């Protein structure tokens, strides 16, 4: 991009209110609605083999690495190449539980609807049920679904163990439907408005989903959980890998400028020294500093320090 101080800090409104300051076009990775960057993702050595092993064995792939290393983009690329459909996403927090990932049941909403309709009214449970991301991935299909379980190391200590039976058996029960008076209920899937018939509350996959679980390496997992996964640790990027990543996002013309080469070298040196940095920080720095009309030396250094700030502290 061409560097321009759009904001100058004087509080003055535009001279012509009908012609406000034109803001720059967003970099590709910050355009909304968000688009998949699977075409730009460059898998590190060994990742292709790990993905193929997970696909062949029908086992989840556990990818460990620092933030911004591309862990969650892996599944986008696999889903695109193998036509697995839209990626289902389950973002883990400390409050995440297995049941909510399998299905959601609005019990209070159903009670409220029953009161409004009164006795003898229609008591359809379907509008108050919805599959969760994991439950949707386990629905019977001709081809596997793709499911991202993001940042599983942020979960409650019990969640990995709770997952074991589901990952091993590929099935689960919805108790509210198991005791419901109607044998078959059409339940809405996690994304979109598609519905799937569930018989007597039982969901059984026919093709085990392709699951990628990401971890920042902030905790250990039980051995019983790890043995059910294919594990891969994202390695430190090489100069060649970083150059390919920058080229994929910005083109060779920008990636091979002297300033981009300098930023790449500084970034890799700091990573090798043990600093916590993300690849998207490098992309941000190249986007701001390696294009036409880059700022002068004093401002350039201030911007570089701002963008390439170490992540392990505020």
PDB file of C-alpha atoms in Angstrom:
ATOM      1  CA  UNK A   1       0.000   0.000   0.000  1.00  0.00           C
ATOM      2  CA  UNK A   2       1.000   3.652  -0.233  1.00  0.00           C
ATOM      3  CA  UNK A   3       1.630   4.964   3.271  1.00  0.00           C
ATOM      4  CA  UNK A   4      -0.515   7.955   4.151  1.00  0.00           C
ATOM      5  CA  UNK A   5      -1.387   9.367   7.581  1.00  0.00           C
ATOM      6  CA  UNK A   6      -5.167   9.369   7.199  1.00  0.00           C
ATOM      7  CA  UNK A   7      -5.548  10.415  10.812  1.00  0.00           C
ATOM      8  CA  UNK A   8      -3.377  13.416  11.754  1.00  0.00           C
ATOM      9  CA  UNK A   9      -4.602  14.077  15.304  1.00  0.00           C
ATOM     10  CA  UNK A  10      -5.819  17.683  14.980  1.00  0.00           C
ATOM     11  CA  UNK A  11      -9.545  16.940  15.300  1.00  0.00           C
ATOM     12  CA  UNK A  12     -10.344  18.971  12.216  1.00  0.00           C
ATOM     13  CA  UNK A  13     -13.307  17.862  10.107  1.00  0.00           C
ATOM     14  CA  UNK A  14     -12.853  17.455   6.328  1.00  0.00           C
ATOM     15  CA  UNK A  15     -12.936  20.722   4.411  1.00  0.00           C
ATOM     16  CA  UNK A  16     -15.745  19.267   2.316  1.00  0.00           C
ATOM     17  CA  UNK A  17     -18.090  17.096   4.475  1.00  0.00           C
ATOM     18  CA  UNK A  18     -19.540  15.564   1.319  1.00  0.00           C
ATOM     19  CA  UNK A  19     -16.098  14.230   0.380  1.00  0.00           C
ATOM     20  CA  UNK A  20     -14.674  12.478   3.450  1.00  0.00           C
ATOM     21  CA  UNK A  21     -11.148  11.111   3.526  1.00  0.00           C
ATOM     22  CA  UNK A  22     -10.884   7.938   1.454  1.00  0.00           C
ATOM     23  CA  UNK A  23      -9.611   5.088   3.613  1.00  0.00           C
ATOM     24  CA  UNK A  24      -7.247   2.453   2.204  1.00  0.00           C
ATOM     25  CA  UNK A  25      -8.401  -0.876   0.856  1.00  0.00           C
ATOM     26  CA  UNK A  26      -8.165  -3.583   3.501  1.00  0.00           C
ATOM     27  CA  UNK A  27      -5.458  -6.239   3.169  1.00  0.00           C
ATOM     28  CA  UNK A  28      -6.849  -9.523   1.800  1.00  0.00           C
ATOM     29  CA  UNK A  29      -6.773 -11.251   5.193  1.00  0.00           C
ATOM     30  CA  UNK A  30      -8.916  -8.485   6.757  1.00  0.00           C
ATOM     31  CA  UNK A  31     -11.679  -8.264   4.153  1.00  0.00           C
ATOM     32  CA  UNK A  32     -15.253  -8.874   5.309  1.00  0.00           C
ATOM     33  CA  UNK A  33     -17.265 -10.990   4.969  1.00  0.00           C
ATOM     34  CA  UNK A  34     -14.261 -13.159   5.765  1.00  0.00           C
ATOM     35  CA  UNK A  35     -13.119 -15.308   2.893  1.00  0.00           C
ATOM     36  CA  UNK A  36     -11.137 -18.502   3.112  1.00  0.00           C
ATOM     37  CA  UNK A  37      -7.380 -18.127   2.633  1.00  0.00           C
ATOM     38  CA  UNK A  38      -6.878 -21.786   1.728  1.00  0.00           C
ATOM     39  CA  UNK A  39      -5.246 -20.882  -1.584  1.00  0.00           C
ATOM     40  CA  UNK A  40      -2.630 -18.774   0.213  1.00  0.00           C
ATOM     41  CA  UNK A  41      -1.806 -21.305   2.929  1.00  0.00           C
ATOM     42  CA  UNK A  42       1.632 -22.899   2.623  1.00  0.00           C
ATOM     43  CA  UNK A  43       1.793 -26.182   4.602  1.00  0.00           C
ATOM     44  CA  UNK A  44       5.089 -26.716   6.436  1.00  0.00           C
ATOM     45  CA  UNK A  45       7.115 -29.904   5.880  1.00  0.00           C
ATOM     46  CA  UNK A  46       5.387 -32.936   7.344  1.00  0.00           C
ATOM     47  CA  UNK A  47       1.888 -31.472   7.557  1.00  0.00           C
ATOM     48  CA  UNK A  48       0.688 -33.023   4.287  1.00  0.00           C
ATOM     49  CA  UNK A  49       1.695 -36.467   5.572  1.00  0.00           C
ATOM     50  CA  UNK A  50      -0.052 -35.843   8.904  1.00  0.00           C
ATOM     51  CA  UNK A  51      -3.277 -34.796   7.149  1.00  0.00           C
ATOM     52  CA  UNK A  52      -3.242 -37.844   4.897  1.00  0.00           C
ATOM     53  CA  UNK A  53      -2.605 -40.134   7.874  1.00  0.00           C
ATOM     54  CA  UNK A  54      -5.572 -38.619   9.726  1.00  0.00           C
ATOM     55  CA  UNK A  55      -7.780 -39.014   6.654  1.00  0.00           C
ATOM     56  CA  UNK A  56      -6.747 -42.626   6.080  1.00  0.00           C
ATOM     57  CA  UNK A  57      -7.100 -43.628   9.743  1.00  0.00           C
ATOM     58  CA  UNK A  58     -10.274 -41.617  10.353  1.00  0.00           C
ATOM     59  CA  UNK A  59      -8.599 -40.046  13.374  1.00  0.00           C
ATOM     60  CA  UNK A  60      -8.662 -36.387  14.517  1.00  0.00           C
ATOM     61  CA  UNK A  61      -5.583 -34.316  13.684  1.00  0.00           C
ATOM     62  CA  UNK A  62      -4.195 -32.419  16.692  1.00  0.00           C
ATOM     63  CA  UNK A  63      -2.095 -29.479  15.481  1.00  0.00           C
ATOM     64  CA  UNK A  64       0.032 -27.684  18.068  1.00  0.00           C
ATOM     65  CA  UNK A  65       1.813 -24.407  17.504  1.00  0.00           C
ATOM     66  CA  UNK A  66       1.928 -20.719  18.417  1.00  0.00           C
ATOM     67  CA  UNK A  67      -0.840 -18.298  17.585  1.00  0.00           C
ATOM     68  CA  UNK A  68      -0.825 -17.138  13.981  1.00  0.00           C
ATOM     69  CA  UNK A  69       1.097 -20.139  12.654  1.00  0.00           C
ATOM     70  CA  UNK A  70      -1.734 -21.229  10.355  1.00  0.00           C
ATOM     71  CA  UNK A  71      -3.136 -24.083  12.439  1.00  0.00           C
ATOM     72  CA  UNK A  72      -6.785 -23.288  11.751  1.00  0.00           C
ATOM     73  CA  UNK A  73      -6.232 -22.648   8.037  1.00  0.00           C
ATOM     74  CA  UNK A  74      -5.172 -26.254   7.447  1.00  0.00           C
ATOM     75  CA  UNK A  75      -8.752 -27.510   7.505  1.00  0.00           C
ATOM     76  CA  UNK A  76      -9.911 -24.832   5.069  1.00  0.00           C
ATOM     77  CA  UNK A  77      -7.391 -26.051   2.525  1.00  0.00           C
ATOM     78  CA  UNK A  78      -8.231 -29.727   3.056  1.00  0.00           C
ATOM     79  CA  UNK A  79     -11.976 -29.068   2.823  1.00  0.00           C
ATOM     80  CA  UNK A  80     -11.505 -27.110  -0.412  1.00  0.00           C
ATOM     81  CA  UNK A  81      -9.230 -29.688  -2.050  1.00  0.00           C
ATOM     82  CA  UNK A  82     -11.401 -32.677  -1.085  1.00  0.00           C
ATOM     83  CA  UNK A  83     -14.811 -30.988  -1.479  1.00  0.00           C
ATOM     84  CA  UNK A  84     -15.853 -31.636   2.127  1.00  0.00           C
ATOM     85  CA  UNK A  85     -18.212 -28.668   2.223  1.00  0.00           C
ATOM     86  CA  UNK A  86     -18.301 -25.697   4.560  1.00  0.00           C
ATOM     87  CA  UNK A  87     -16.075 -26.119   7.600  1.00  0.00           C
ATOM     88  CA  UNK A  88     -17.954 -26.517  10.875  1.00  0.00           C
ATOM     89  CA  UNK A  89     -16.333 -24.596  13.737  1.00  0.00           C
ATOM     90  CA  UNK A  90     -16.335 -25.131  17.475  1.00  0.00           C
ATOM     91  CA  UNK A  91     -14.302 -22.478  19.275  1.00  0.00           C
ATOM     92  CA  UNK A  92     -13.350 -23.693  22.743  1.00  0.00           C
ATOM     93  CA  UNK A  93     -13.469 -21.618  25.927  1.00  0.00           C
ATOM     94  CA  UNK A  94     -13.084 -22.613  29.567  1.00  0.00           C
ATOM     95  CA  UNK A  95     -16.893 -22.955  29.738  1.00  0.00           C
ATOM     96  CA  UNK A  96     -17.282 -25.213  26.690  1.00  0.00           C
ATOM     97  CA  UNK A  97     -18.958 -28.566  27.297  1.00  0.00           C
ATOM     98  CA  UNK A  98     -19.520 -31.660  25.205  1.00  0.00           C
ATOM     99  CA  UNK A  99     -23.325 -31.473  25.214  1.00  0.00           C
ATOM    100  CA  UNK A 100     -23.448 -28.014  23.622  1.00  0.00           C
ATOM    101  CA  UNK A 101     -21.153 -29.243  20.857  1.00  0.00           C
ATOM    102  CA  UNK A 102     -23.476 -32.175  20.143  1.00  0.00           C
ATOM    103  CA  UNK A 103     -26.846 -30.409  20.295  1.00  0.00           C
ATOM    104  CA  UNK A 104     -28.667 -27.428  21.786  1.00  0.00           C
ATOM    105  CA  UNK A 105     -32.068 -27.722  23.428  1.00  0.00           C
ATOM    106  CA  UNK A 106     -34.077 -24.644  24.398  1.00  0.00           C
ATOM    107  CA  UNK A 107     -36.078 -26.121  27.275  1.00  0.00           C
ATOM    108  CA  UNK A 108     -37.290 -22.735  28.556  1.00  0.00           C
ATOM    109  CA  UNK A 109     -38.449 -21.713  25.101  1.00  0.00           C
ATOM    110  CA  UNK A 110     -40.453 -24.905  24.770  1.00  0.00           C
ATOM    111  CA  UNK A 111     -42.072 -24.434  28.201  1.00  0.00           C
ATOM    112  CA  UNK A 112     -42.988 -20.861  27.283  1.00  0.00           C
ATOM    113  CA  UNK A 113     -44.516 -22.017  23.973  1.00  0.00           C
ATOM    114  CA  UNK A 114     -46.525 -24.705  25.752  1.00  0.00           C
ATOM    115  CA  UNK A 115     -47.969 -22.129  28.157  1.00  0.00           C
ATOM    116  CA  UNK A 116     -48.951 -19.835  25.309  1.00  0.00           C
ATOM    117  CA  UNK A 117     -50.706 -22.642  23.418  1.00  0.00           C
ATOM    118  CA  UNK A 118     -52.343 -24.143  26.480  1.00  0.00           C
ATOM    119  CA  UNK A 119     -53.355 -27.739  26.996  1.00  0.00           C
ATOM    120  CA  UNK A 120     -54.122 -29.700  23.875  1.00  0.00           C
ATOM    121  CA  UNK A 121     -51.944 -27.477  21.717  1.00  0.00           C
ATOM    122  CA  UNK A 122     -49.290 -28.745  19.370  1.00  0.00           C
ATOM    123  CA  UNK A 123     -46.161 -29.750  21.326  1.00  0.00           C
ATOM    124  CA  UNK A 124     -43.556 -29.969  18.573  1.00  0.00           C
ATOM    125  CA  UNK A 125     -40.056 -30.288  20.041  1.00  0.00           C
ATOM    126  CA  UNK A 126     -38.220 -29.738  16.742  1.00  0.00           C
ATOM    127  CA  UNK A 127     -38.182 -25.892  16.779  1.00  0.00           C
ATOM    128  CA  UNK A 128     -36.367 -26.000  20.121  1.00  0.00           C
ATOM    129  CA  UNK A 129     -33.590 -28.355  19.053  1.00  0.00           C
ATOM    130  CA  UNK A 130     -30.517 -27.654  16.981  1.00  0.00           C
ATOM    131  CA  UNK A 131     -27.441 -29.726  16.290  1.00  0.00           C
ATOM    132  CA  UNK A 132     -24.134 -28.375  17.574  1.00  0.00           C
ATOM    133  CA  UNK A 133     -21.022 -28.297  15.381  1.00  0.00           C
ATOM    134  CA  UNK A 134     -19.784 -31.724  16.539  1.00  0.00           C
ATOM    135  CA  UNK A 135     -23.270 -33.218  16.348  1.00  0.00           C
ATOM    136  CA  UNK A 136     -23.684 -31.926  12.789  1.00  0.00           C
ATOM    137  CA  UNK A 137     -20.319 -33.410  11.799  1.00  0.00           C
ATOM    138  CA  UNK A 138     -21.502 -36.809  13.075  1.00  0.00           C
ATOM    139  CA  UNK A 139     -24.730 -36.895  11.057  1.00  0.00           C
ATOM    140  CA  UNK A 140     -24.902 -39.688   8.447  1.00  0.00           C
ATOM    141  CA  UNK A 141     -23.415 -38.476   5.144  1.00  0.00           C
ATOM    142  CA  UNK A 142     -21.938 -39.868   1.949  1.00  0.00           C
ATOM    143  CA  UNK A 143     -18.710 -37.910   2.504  1.00  0.00           C
ATOM    144  CA  UNK A 144     -17.001 -36.806   5.720  1.00  0.00           C
ATOM    145  CA  UNK A 145     -17.751 -33.348   7.069  1.00  0.00           C
ATOM    146  CA  UNK A 146     -14.906 -31.050   8.116  1.00  0.00           C
ATOM    147  CA  UNK A 147     -14.862 -29.860  11.747  1.00  0.00           C
ATOM    148  CA  UNK A 148     -12.459 -27.423  13.403  1.00  0.00           C
ATOM    149  CA  UNK A 149     -12.179 -27.678  17.201  1.00  0.00           C
ATOM    150  CA  UNK A 150     -10.200 -24.514  17.843  1.00  0.00           C
ATOM    151  CA  UNK A 151      -7.934 -23.983  20.871  1.00  0.00           C
ATOM    152  CA  UNK A 152      -8.842 -27.162  22.712  1.00  0.00           C
ATOM    153  CA  UNK A 153      -6.115 -26.407  25.255  1.00  0.00           C
ATOM    154  CA  UNK A 154      -8.364 -23.587  26.543  1.00  0.00           C
ATOM    155  CA  UNK A 155     -10.997 -26.110  27.620  1.00  0.00           C
ATOM    156  CA  UNK A 156     -11.997 -27.342  31.044  1.00  0.00           C
ATOM    157  CA  UNK A 157      -9.729 -30.167  32.221  1.00  0.00           C
ATOM    158  CA  UNK A 158     -12.464 -32.774  31.705  1.00  0.00           C
ATOM    159  CA  UNK A 159     -13.460 -31.945  28.129  1.00  0.00           C
ATOM    160  CA  UNK A 160     -10.758 -33.980  26.291  1.00  0.00           C
ATOM    161  CA  UNK A 161     -11.735 -37.043  28.339  1.00  0.00           C
ATOM    162  CA  UNK A 162     -15.428 -36.373  27.707  1.00  0.00           C
ATOM    163  CA  UNK A 163     -14.723 -36.446  23.981  1.00  0.00           C
ATOM    164  CA  UNK A 164     -13.151 -39.915  24.043  1.00  0.00           C
ATOM    165  CA  UNK A 165     -16.296 -42.012  23.674  1.00  0.00           C
ATOM    166  CA  UNK A 166     -17.765 -39.843  20.932  1.00  0.00           C
ATOM    167  CA  UNK A 167     -14.499 -39.843  18.962  1.00  0.00           C
ATOM    168  CA  UNK A 168     -14.195 -43.606  19.359  1.00  0.00           C
ATOM    169  CA  UNK A 169     -17.786 -44.632  18.614  1.00  0.00           C
ATOM    170  CA  UNK A 170     -18.887 -41.840  16.287  1.00  0.00           C
ATOM    171  CA  UNK A 171     -22.359 -41.735  17.827  1.00  0.00           C
ATOM    172  CA  UNK A 172     -24.363 -40.071  20.585  1.00  0.00           C
ATOM    173  CA  UNK A 173     -27.882 -39.844  21.966  1.00  0.00           C
ATOM    174  CA  UNK A 174     -30.199 -36.884  22.382  1.00  0.00           C
ATOM    175  CA  UNK A 175     -32.106 -37.892  25.563  1.00  0.00           C
ATOM    176  CA  UNK A 176     -34.960 -35.447  24.922  1.00  0.00           C
ATOM    177  CA  UNK A 177     -35.710 -37.249  21.643  1.00  0.00           C
ATOM    178  CA  UNK A 178     -35.097 -40.762  22.990  1.00  0.00           C
ATOM    179  CA  UNK A 179     -38.144 -40.366  25.253  1.00  0.00           C
ATOM    180  CA  UNK A 180     -40.184 -38.186  22.883  1.00  0.00           C
ATOM    181  CA  UNK A 181     -43.511 -39.552  21.653  1.00  0.00           C
ATOM    182  CA  UNK A 182     -42.583 -39.200  17.961  1.00  0.00           C
ATOM    183  CA  UNK A 183     -40.008 -41.654  16.627  1.00  0.00           C
ATOM    184  CA  UNK A 184     -38.498 -39.409  13.935  1.00  0.00           C
ATOM    185  CA  UNK A 185     -37.825 -35.707  14.435  1.00  0.00           C
ATOM    186  CA  UNK A 186     -36.238 -33.363  11.882  1.00  0.00           C
ATOM    187  CA  UNK A 187     -33.510 -31.401  13.674  1.00  0.00           C
ATOM    188  CA  UNK A 188     -31.839 -28.335  12.202  1.00  0.00           C
ATOM    189  CA  UNK A 189     -28.111 -28.556  11.506  1.00  0.00           C
ATOM    190  CA  UNK A 190     -25.550 -26.193  13.007  1.00  0.00           C
ATOM    191  CA  UNK A 191     -25.038 -23.972   9.965  1.00  0.00           C
ATOM    192  CA  UNK A 192     -27.849 -22.958   7.652  1.00  0.00           C
ATOM    193  CA  UNK A 193     -31.428 -24.172   7.585  1.00  0.00           C
ATOM    194  CA  UNK A 194     -30.926 -27.791   6.526  1.00  0.00           C
ATOM    195  CA  UNK A 195     -32.689 -30.389   8.671  1.00  0.00           C
ATOM    196  CA  UNK A 196     -31.857 -34.013   9.312  1.00  0.00           C
ATOM    197  CA  UNK A 197     -34.169 -36.760  10.545  1.00  0.00           C
ATOM    198  CA  UNK A 198     -33.124 -38.205  13.900  1.00  0.00           C
ATOM    199  CA  UNK A 199     -34.721 -41.526  14.828  1.00  0.00           C
ATOM    200  CA  UNK A 200     -35.374 -42.256  18.515  1.00  0.00           C
ATOM    201  CA  UNK A 201     -32.784 -39.701  19.506  1.00  0.00           C
ATOM    202  CA  UNK A 202     -29.848 -41.647  18.066  1.00  0.00           C
ATOM    203  CA  UNK A 203     -27.192 -40.039  15.843  1.00  0.00           C
ATOM    204  CA  UNK A 204     -24.664 -42.373  14.202  1.00  0.00           C
ATOM    205  CA  UNK A 205     -22.115 -41.221  11.635  1.00  0.00           C
ATOM    206  CA  UNK A 206     -21.553 -43.237   8.465  1.00  0.00           C
ATOM    207  CA  UNK A 207     -18.364 -41.382   7.491  1.00  0.00           C
ATOM    208  CA  UNK A 208     -16.214 -40.215  10.386  1.00  0.00           C
ATOM    209  CA  UNK A 209     -15.614 -36.469   9.984  1.00  0.00           C
ATOM    210  CA  UNK A 210     -12.237 -34.933   9.247  1.00  0.00           C
ATOM    211  CA  UNK A 211     -11.483 -33.171  12.525  1.00  0.00           C
ATOM    212  CA  UNK A 212      -8.676 -30.712  13.151  1.00  0.00           C
ATOM    213  CA  UNK A 213      -8.079 -29.746  16.775  1.00  0.00           C
ATOM    214  CA  UNK A 214      -5.717 -26.848  17.411  1.00  0.00           C
ATOM    215  CA  UNK A 215      -3.660 -26.197  20.520  1.00  0.00           C
ATOM    216  CA  UNK A 216      -1.293 -23.401  21.477  1.00  0.00           C
ATOM    217  CA  UNK A 217       0.632 -25.883  23.633  1.00  0.00           C
ATOM    218  CA  UNK A 218      -0.481 -24.328  26.900  1.00  0.00           C
ATOM    219  CA  UNK A 219      -1.365 -27.648  28.585  1.00  0.00           C
ATOM    220  CA  UNK A 220      -0.860 -31.398  28.405  1.00  0.00           C
ATOM    221  CA  UNK A 221      -3.560 -33.894  27.424  1.00  0.00           C
ATOM    222  CA  UNK A 222      -4.344 -37.377  28.803  1.00  0.00           C
ATOM    223  CA  UNK A 223      -2.565 -40.254  27.079  1.00  0.00           C
ATOM    224  CA  UNK A 224      -5.927 -41.873  26.264  1.00  0.00           C
ATOM    225  CA  UNK A 225      -6.894 -38.740  24.345  1.00  0.00           C
ATOM    226  CA  UNK A 226      -3.558 -38.388  22.540  1.00  0.00           C
ATOM    227  CA  UNK A 227      -3.519 -41.989  21.311  1.00  0.00           C
ATOM    228  CA  UNK A 228      -6.775 -41.326  19.468  1.00  0.00           C
ATOM    229  CA  UNK A 229      -5.219 -38.460  17.532  1.00  0.00           C
ATOM    230  CA  UNK A 230      -2.664 -37.969  14.799  1.00  0.00           C
ATOM    231  CA  UNK A 231      -0.384 -35.273  16.233  1.00  0.00           C
ATOM    232  CA  UNK A 232       1.605 -32.601  14.436  1.00  0.00           C
ATOM    233  CA  UNK A 233       3.626 -29.695  15.822  1.00  0.00           C
ATOM    234  CA  UNK A 234       4.058 -26.657  13.609  1.00  0.00           C
ATOM    235  CA  UNK A 235       7.811 -26.116  13.089  1.00  0.00           C
ATOM    236  CA  UNK A 236       9.603 -22.795  13.015  1.00  0.00           C
ATOM    237  CA  UNK A 237       9.185 -21.384   9.512  1.00  0.00           C
ATOM    238  CA  UNK A 238      12.183 -21.305   7.175  1.00  0.00           C
ATOM    239  CA  UNK A 239      13.135 -18.255   5.061  1.00  0.00           C
ATOM    240  CA  UNK A 240      11.782 -20.081   2.008  1.00  0.00           C
ATOM    241  CA  UNK A 241       8.464 -20.833   3.719  1.00  0.00           C
ATOM    242  CA  UNK A 242       8.022 -17.243   4.883  1.00  0.00           C
ATOM    243  CA  UNK A 243       8.822 -15.910   1.417  1.00  0.00           C
ATOM    244  CA  UNK A 244       6.233 -18.248  -0.117  1.00  0.00           C
ATOM    245  CA  UNK A 245       3.638 -17.097   2.426  1.00  0.00           C
ATOM    246  CA  UNK A 246       4.274 -13.410   1.723  1.00  0.00           C
ATOM    247  CA  UNK A 247       4.219 -14.047  -2.023  1.00  0.00           C
ATOM    248  CA  UNK A 248       0.955 -15.975  -1.743  1.00  0.00           C
ATOM    249  CA  UNK A 249      -0.744 -13.046   0.006  1.00  0.00           C
ATOM    250  CA  UNK A 250       0.895 -10.039  -1.686  1.00  0.00           C
ATOM    251  CA  UNK A 251       2.520 -11.172  -4.886  1.00  0.00           C
ATOM    252  CA  UNK A 252       6.188 -11.540  -5.847  1.00  0.00           C
ATOM    253  CA  UNK A 253       6.603  -7.837  -6.637  1.00  0.00           C
ATOM    254  CA  UNK A 254       6.027  -6.825  -3.010  1.00  0.00           C
ATOM    255  CA  UNK A 255       7.526  -9.924  -1.397  1.00  0.00           C
ATOM    256  CA  UNK A 256      10.884  -9.541  -3.145  1.00  0.00           C
ATOM    257  CA  UNK A 257      11.526  -5.885  -2.356  1.00  0.00           C
ATOM    258  CA  UNK A 258      14.579  -5.067  -0.195  1.00  0.00           C
ATOM    259  CA  UNK A 259      12.343  -3.844   2.648  1.00  0.00           C
ATOM    260  CA  UNK A 260      10.250  -7.026   2.627  1.00  0.00           C
ATOM    261  CA  UNK A 261      13.449  -9.094   2.644  1.00  0.00           C
ATOM    262  CA  UNK A 262      14.774  -7.093   5.610  1.00  0.00           C
ATOM    263  CA  UNK A 263      11.519  -7.522   7.544  1.00  0.00           C
ATOM    264  CA  UNK A 264      11.510 -11.243   6.833  1.00  0.00           C
ATOM    265  CA  UNK A 265      15.073 -11.562   8.135  1.00  0.00           C
ATOM    266  CA  UNK A 266      14.309  -9.562  11.304  1.00  0.00           C
ATOM    267  CA  UNK A 267      11.154 -11.605  11.916  1.00  0.00           C
ATOM    268  CA  UNK A 268      12.952 -14.938  11.543  1.00  0.00           C
ATOM    269  CA  UNK A 269      15.865 -13.850  13.756  1.00  0.00           C
ATOM    270  CA  UNK A 270      13.480 -12.875  16.527  1.00  0.00           C
ATOM    271  CA  UNK A 271      11.542 -16.146  16.189  1.00  0.00           C
ATOM    272  CA  UNK A 272      14.769 -18.139  16.368  1.00  0.00           C
ATOM    273  CA  UNK A 273      15.747 -16.201  19.490  1.00  0.00           C
ATOM    274  CA  UNK A 274      12.594 -17.485  21.188  1.00  0.00           C
ATOM    275  CA  UNK A 275      10.299 -14.489  20.850  1.00  0.00           C
ATOM    276  CA  UNK A 276       6.577 -15.093  20.378  1.00  0.00           C
ATOM    277  CA  UNK A 277       5.494 -13.638  17.046  1.00  0.00           C
ATOM    278  CA  UNK A 278       2.755 -14.575  14.552  1.00  0.00           C
ATOM    279  CA  UNK A 279       3.097 -14.816  10.799  1.00  0.00           C
ATOM    280  CA  UNK A 280       0.236 -12.381  10.299  1.00  0.00           C
ATOM    281  CA  UNK A 281       2.357  -9.752  12.100  1.00  0.00           C
ATOM    282  CA  UNK A 282       4.966 -10.177   9.389  1.00  0.00           C
ATOM    283  CA  UNK A 283       2.270  -9.804   6.727  1.00  0.00           C
ATOM    284  CA  UNK A 284       0.998  -6.636   8.437  1.00  0.00           C
ATOM    285  CA  UNK A 285       4.499  -5.158   8.561  1.00  0.00           C
ATOM    286  CA  UNK A 286       5.215  -5.931   4.911  1.00  0.00           C
ATOM    287  CA  UNK A 287       1.832  -4.520   3.907  1.00  0.00           C
ATOM    288  CA  UNK A 288       2.533  -1.211   5.646  1.00  0.00           C
ATOM    289  CA  UNK A 289       6.256  -0.801   5.072  1.00  0.00           C
ATOM    290  CA  UNK A 290       7.253  -2.543   1.855  1.00  0.00           C
ATOM    291  CA  UNK A 291       4.846  -0.900  -0.568  1.00  0.00           C
ATOM    292  CA  UNK A 292       5.092   2.303  -2.539  1.00  0.00           C
ATOM    293  CA  UNK A 293       5.417   5.509  -0.597  1.00  0.00           C
ATOM    294  CA  UNK A 294       6.776   3.894   2.585  1.00  0.00           C
ATOM    295  CA  UNK A 295       7.211   6.267   5.545  1.00  0.00           C
ATOM    296  CA  UNK A 296      10.514   7.942   6.382  1.00  0.00           C
ATOM    297  CA  UNK A 297      13.109   6.147   8.506  1.00  0.00           C
ATOM    298  CA  UNK A 298      12.003   7.478  11.909  1.00  0.00           C
ATOM    299  CA  UNK A 299       8.342   6.720  11.353  1.00  0.00           C
ATOM    300  CA  UNK A 300       9.168   3.396   9.683  1.00  0.00           C
ATOM    301  CA  UNK A 301      10.975   2.158  12.792  1.00  0.00           C
ATOM    302  CA  UNK A 302       8.122   3.271  15.048  1.00  0.00           C
ATOM    303  CA  UNK A 303       5.610   1.392  12.881  1.00  0.00           C
ATOM    304  CA  UNK A 304       7.798  -1.715  12.774  1.00  0.00           C
ATOM    305  CA  UNK A 305       8.105  -1.718  16.575  1.00  0.00           C
ATOM    306  CA  UNK A 306       4.334  -1.295  16.861  1.00  0.00           C
ATOM    307  CA  UNK A 307       3.404  -4.124  14.476  1.00  0.00           C
ATOM    308  CA  UNK A 308       6.121  -6.630  15.396  1.00  0.00           C
ATOM    309  CA  UNK A 309       5.522  -6.352  19.112  1.00  0.00           C
ATOM    310  CA  UNK A 310       6.217  -9.544  21.064  1.00  0.00           C
ATOM    311  CA  UNK A 311       3.058 -11.506  21.982  1.00  0.00           C
ATOM    312  CA  UNK A 312       4.015 -13.009  25.327  1.00  0.00           C
ATOM    313  CA  UNK A 313       3.249  -9.784  27.215  1.00  0.00           C
ATOM    314  CA  UNK A 314       0.860  -6.839  26.853  1.00  0.00           C
TER     315      UNK A 314
END
